[in-house]
GROMACS .gro file of C-alpha atoms in nm:
model
  204
    1MET     CA    1   0.002   0.002  -0.002
    2ARG     CA    2   0.126   0.345  -0.085
    3LEU     CA    3   0.234   0.568   0.204
    4SER     CA    4  -0.034   0.828   0.131
    5ASN     CA    5  -0.303   0.561   0.138
    6LYS     CA    6  -0.168   0.427   0.466
    7PHE     CA    7  -0.224   0.770   0.623
    8THR     CA    8  -0.578   0.770   0.481
    9LEU     CA    9  -0.639   0.422   0.630
   10VAL     CA   10  -0.548   0.558   0.974
   11ARG     CA   11  -0.876   0.758   0.978
   12ILE     CA   12  -1.081   0.448   0.897
   13VAL     CA   13  -0.902   0.242   1.166
   14PHE     CA   14  -0.936   0.523   1.420
   15ALA     CA   15  -1.312   0.553   1.388
   16PRO     CA   16  -1.401   0.232   1.578
   17ILE     CA   17  -1.115   0.304   1.824
   18PHE     CA   18  -1.276   0.641   1.892
   19LEU     CA   19  -1.616   0.477   1.950
   20LEU     CA   20  -1.459   0.223   2.187
   21LEU     CA   21  -1.279   0.484   2.396
   22PHE     CA   22  -1.570   0.724   2.385
   23PHE     CA   23  -1.832   0.481   2.520
   24LEU     CA   24  -1.605   0.258   2.734
   25PRO     CA   25  -1.656   0.444   3.066
   26SER     CA   26  -2.035   0.454   3.042
   27TYR     CA   27  -2.045   0.092   2.929
   28LEU     CA   28  -1.834  -0.024   3.222
   29SER     CA   29  -2.046   0.185   3.462
   30ASN     CA   30  -2.382   0.067   3.330
   31THR     CA   31  -2.287  -0.297   3.284
   32PHE     CA   32  -2.066  -0.367   3.588
   33ASN     CA   33  -2.173  -0.076   3.813
   34ILE     CA   34  -1.813   0.015   3.888
   35ASP     CA   35  -1.641   0.352   3.951
   36THR     CA   36  -1.522   0.478   3.610
   37SER     CA   37  -1.375   0.812   3.719
   38LEU     CA   38  -1.028   0.692   3.614
   39PHE     CA   39  -1.151   0.581   3.275
   40ASN     CA   40  -1.327   0.912   3.228
   41ALA     CA   41  -1.014   1.104   3.310
   42VAL     CA   42  -0.797   0.896   3.080
   43THR     CA   43  -1.034   0.923   2.785
   44GLY     CA   44  -1.085   1.288   2.866
   45TRP     CA   45  -0.717   1.356   2.816
   46ALA     CA   46  -0.669   1.110   2.528
   47LEU     CA   47  -0.957   1.161   2.285
   48ILE     CA   48  -0.877   1.514   2.166
   49PRO     CA   49  -0.509   1.446   2.076
   50LEU     CA   50  -0.606   1.115   1.916
   51LEU     CA   51  -0.874   1.275   1.704
   52GLY     CA   52  -0.629   1.556   1.628
   53PHE     CA   53  -0.375   1.309   1.493
   54ALA     CA   54  -0.640   1.129   1.289
   55GLU     CA   55  -0.747   1.457   1.130
   56PHE     CA   56  -0.381   1.549   1.072
   57THR     CA   57  -0.340   1.239   0.853
   58ASP     CA   58  -0.572   1.414   0.604
   59PHE     CA   59  -0.296   1.663   0.547
   60LEU     CA   60  -0.027   1.396   0.545
   61ASP     CA   61  -0.193   1.176   0.285
   62GLY     CA   62  -0.231   1.467   0.046
   63PHE     CA   63   0.121   1.593   0.113
   64TYR     CA   64   0.294   1.260   0.049
   65ALA     CA   65   0.065   1.176  -0.246
   66ARG     CA   66   0.190   1.493  -0.421
   67LYS     CA   67   0.550   1.464  -0.297
   68ARG     CA   68   0.596   1.102  -0.400
   69GLY     CA   69   0.385   1.120  -0.714
   70GLU     CA   70   0.122   0.890  -0.563
   71VAL     CA   71  -0.183   1.086  -0.672
   72SER     CA   72  -0.432   0.831  -0.809
   73ASP     CA   73  -0.798   0.785  -0.891
   74PHE     CA   74  -0.815   0.539  -0.601
   75GLY     CA   75  -0.674   0.797  -0.362
   76LYS     CA   76  -0.922   1.057  -0.483
   77LEU     CA   77  -1.201   0.817  -0.378
   78PHE     CA   78  -1.038   0.669  -0.068
   79ASP     CA   79  -0.957   1.001   0.093
   80PRO     CA   80  -1.312   1.149   0.108
   81PHE     CA   81  -1.448   0.807   0.207
   82ALA     CA   82  -1.212   0.796   0.502
   83ASP     CA   83  -1.309   1.153   0.595
   84VAL     CA   84  -1.679   1.074   0.599
   85PHE     CA   85  -1.625   0.743   0.784
   86LEU     CA   86  -1.448   0.923   1.068
   87HIS     CA   87  -1.663   1.233   1.084
   88ILE     CA   88  -1.994   1.043   1.081
   89SER     CA   89  -1.862   0.822   1.365
   90VAL     CA   90  -1.774   1.125   1.574
   91LEU     CA   91  -2.103   1.310   1.510
   92ALA     CA   92  -2.305   0.993   1.567
   93SER     CA   93  -2.138   0.937   1.902
   94PHE     CA   94  -2.268   1.274   2.028
   95THR     CA   95  -2.604   1.212   1.867
   96VAL     CA   96  -2.641   0.899   2.080
   97LEU     CA   97  -2.580   1.116   2.389
   98GLY     CA   98  -2.831   1.372   2.268
   99LYS     CA   99  -2.568   1.638   2.223
  100PHE     CA  100  -2.592   1.663   1.842
  101ASN     CA  101  -2.913   1.713   1.647
  102PHE     CA  102  -3.046   1.378   1.519
  103ILE     CA  103  -3.211   1.538   1.211
  104CYS     CA  104  -2.882   1.709   1.120
  105LEU     CA  105  -2.704   1.375   1.136
  106ILE     CA  106  -2.959   1.202   0.919
  107LEU     CA  107  -2.950   1.481   0.659
  108ILE     CA  108  -2.569   1.463   0.657
  109ILE     CA  109  -2.571   1.085   0.618
  110TRP     CA  110  -2.821   1.113   0.331
  111ARG     CA  111  -2.594   1.361   0.156
  112GLU     CA  112  -2.284   1.153   0.202
  113ILE     CA  113  -2.452   0.831   0.084
  114THR     CA  114  -2.583   1.005  -0.226
  115MET     CA  115  -2.245   1.162  -0.291
  116ASN     CA  116  -2.084   0.819  -0.258
  117PHE     CA  117  -2.330   0.685  -0.516
  118LEU     CA  118  -2.237   0.969  -0.755
  119ARG     CA  119  -1.870   0.882  -0.712
  120MET     CA  120  -1.939   0.514  -0.786
  121VAL     CA  121  -2.129   0.596  -1.105
  122ALA     CA  122  -1.857   0.839  -1.209
  123THR     CA  123  -1.590   0.576  -1.150
  124LYS     CA  124  -1.777   0.338  -1.375
  125LYS     CA  125  -1.750   0.605  -1.646
  126GLY     CA  126  -1.380   0.646  -1.582
  127VAL     CA  127  -1.420   0.978  -1.396
  128ALA     CA  128  -1.270   1.022  -1.046
  129ILE     CA  129  -1.443   1.296  -0.851
  130ALA     CA  130  -1.185   1.466  -0.634
  131ALA     CA  131  -1.275   1.696  -0.345
  132ARG     CA  132  -1.375   2.045  -0.453
  133LYS     CA  133  -1.350   2.368  -0.246
  134GLY     CA  134  -1.712   2.340  -0.126
  135GLY     CA  135  -1.655   1.984  -0.017
  136LYS     CA  136  -1.335   2.080   0.165
  137PHE     CA  137  -1.511   2.365   0.348
  138LYS     CA  138  -1.791   2.126   0.447
  139THR     CA  139  -1.522   1.887   0.582
  140CYS     CA  140  -1.366   2.171   0.786
  141LEU     CA  141  -1.705   2.245   0.939
  142TYR     CA  142  -1.749   1.873   1.030
  143ILE     CA  143  -1.409   1.877   1.197
  144PHE     CA  144  -1.462   2.202   1.384
  145THR     CA  145  -1.802   2.087   1.511
  146GLY     CA  146  -1.662   1.755   1.622
  147PHE     CA  147  -1.382   1.923   1.819
  148VAL     CA  148  -1.624   2.166   1.986
  149LEU     CA  149  -1.845   1.877   2.093
  150LEU     CA  150  -1.547   1.671   2.208
  151ALA     CA  151  -1.390   1.963   2.397
  152VAL     CA  152  -1.705   2.013   2.604
  153ASP     CA  153  -1.735   1.643   2.668
  154CYS     CA  154  -1.369   1.593   2.767
  155ILE     CA  155  -1.378   1.892   3.007
  156ALA     CA  156  -1.666   1.717   3.184
  157ARG     CA  157  -1.484   1.378   3.182
  158ILE     CA  158  -1.180   1.531   3.345
  159GLY     CA  159  -1.392   1.670   3.621
  160PHE     CA  160  -1.407   2.045   3.549
  161VAL     CA  161  -1.745   2.207   3.600
  162ILE     CA  162  -1.862   2.430   3.316
  163PRO     CA  163  -2.074   2.725   3.435
  164ASP     CA  164  -2.435   2.703   3.324
  165GLN     CA  165  -2.417   3.028   3.127
  166VAL     CA  166  -2.117   2.907   2.931
  167LEU     CA  167  -2.281   2.574   2.876
  168ASN     CA  168  -2.599   2.734   2.747
  169VAL     CA  169  -2.405   2.946   2.497
  170THR     CA  170  -2.204   2.641   2.392
  171ASN     CA  171  -2.524   2.441   2.333
  172ILE     CA  172  -2.660   2.719   2.107
  173VAL     CA  173  -2.328   2.724   1.918
  174ILE     CA  174  -2.342   2.353   1.865
  175ILE     CA  175  -2.703   2.377   1.732
  176VAL     CA  176  -2.594   2.652   1.489
  177LEU     CA  177  -2.289   2.449   1.384
  178GLY     CA  178  -2.500   2.146   1.319
  179TRP     CA  179  -2.725   2.329   1.074
  180LEU     CA  180  -2.426   2.502   0.916
  181CYS     CA  181  -2.282   2.155   0.852
  182VAL     CA  182  -2.603   2.058   0.682
  183ALA     CA  183  -2.618   2.374   0.473
  184ALA     CA  184  -2.253   2.340   0.366
  185ALA     CA  185  -2.305   1.973   0.287
  186TYR     CA  186  -2.595   2.037   0.049
  187VAL     CA  187  -2.450   2.354  -0.110
  188SER     CA  188  -2.131   2.156  -0.194
  189PHE     CA  189  -2.345   1.866  -0.316
  190ILE     CA  190  -2.525   2.094  -0.558
  191ASP     CA  191  -2.187   2.213  -0.680
  192TYR     CA  192  -2.084   1.853  -0.748
  193ILE     CA  193  -2.410   1.787  -0.935
  194LYS     CA  194  -2.355   2.092  -1.151
  195ASN     CA  195  -2.007   1.982  -1.241
  196PHE     CA  196  -2.056   1.603  -1.265
  197GLY     CA  197  -2.434   1.564  -1.314
  198THR     CA  198  -2.380   1.460  -1.673
  199VAL     CA  199  -2.236   1.136  -1.549
  200LEU     CA  200  -2.576   1.046  -1.406
  201LYS     CA  201  -2.760   1.162  -1.713
  202ASP     CA  202  -2.555   0.934  -1.930
  203GLU     CA  203  -2.650   0.634  -1.719
  204MET     CA  204  -3.026   0.709  -1.676
   0.00000   0.00000   0.00000
């Protein structure tokens, strides 16, 4: 496997690891009724740097793909797939806890599934749909929203008490970010349709 694709693979491998670490304290507490304060503290300190490294691999795979001449049609498909795989995992985790809007998550998943279908049809026609500026902006919003959610969660895991006023403002910010993610997702999707919609017309 090419080095650039190995970095991409890190994001796919990290997604289930994130889920495991994220839910481990509550699972142990609910299943075995044990004190999980230590597990909460460990995951509180670990999750943000781990997610940060996973997101950093998005830069590394592109950097080494260009530096080593490893840019390929497979990489153009594998990279956005890994991004979506990780970001949906993170947002879904907070949706389970009721901290991220369920409707926003569903709308995001619908968009990503449809976009994946467009990529598959395009691949059949010999066209590799690489990420466009709108798609990259959407991805940045996913990442930022995930880190805001995770920061609030990790602060609580470590044991710090967030003032109610700050928490209320943060909750409003998260709601706004959720709908901004949806808006960016569909605006970018329309852009992809405008530029690659002929691929679908040729098949229909």
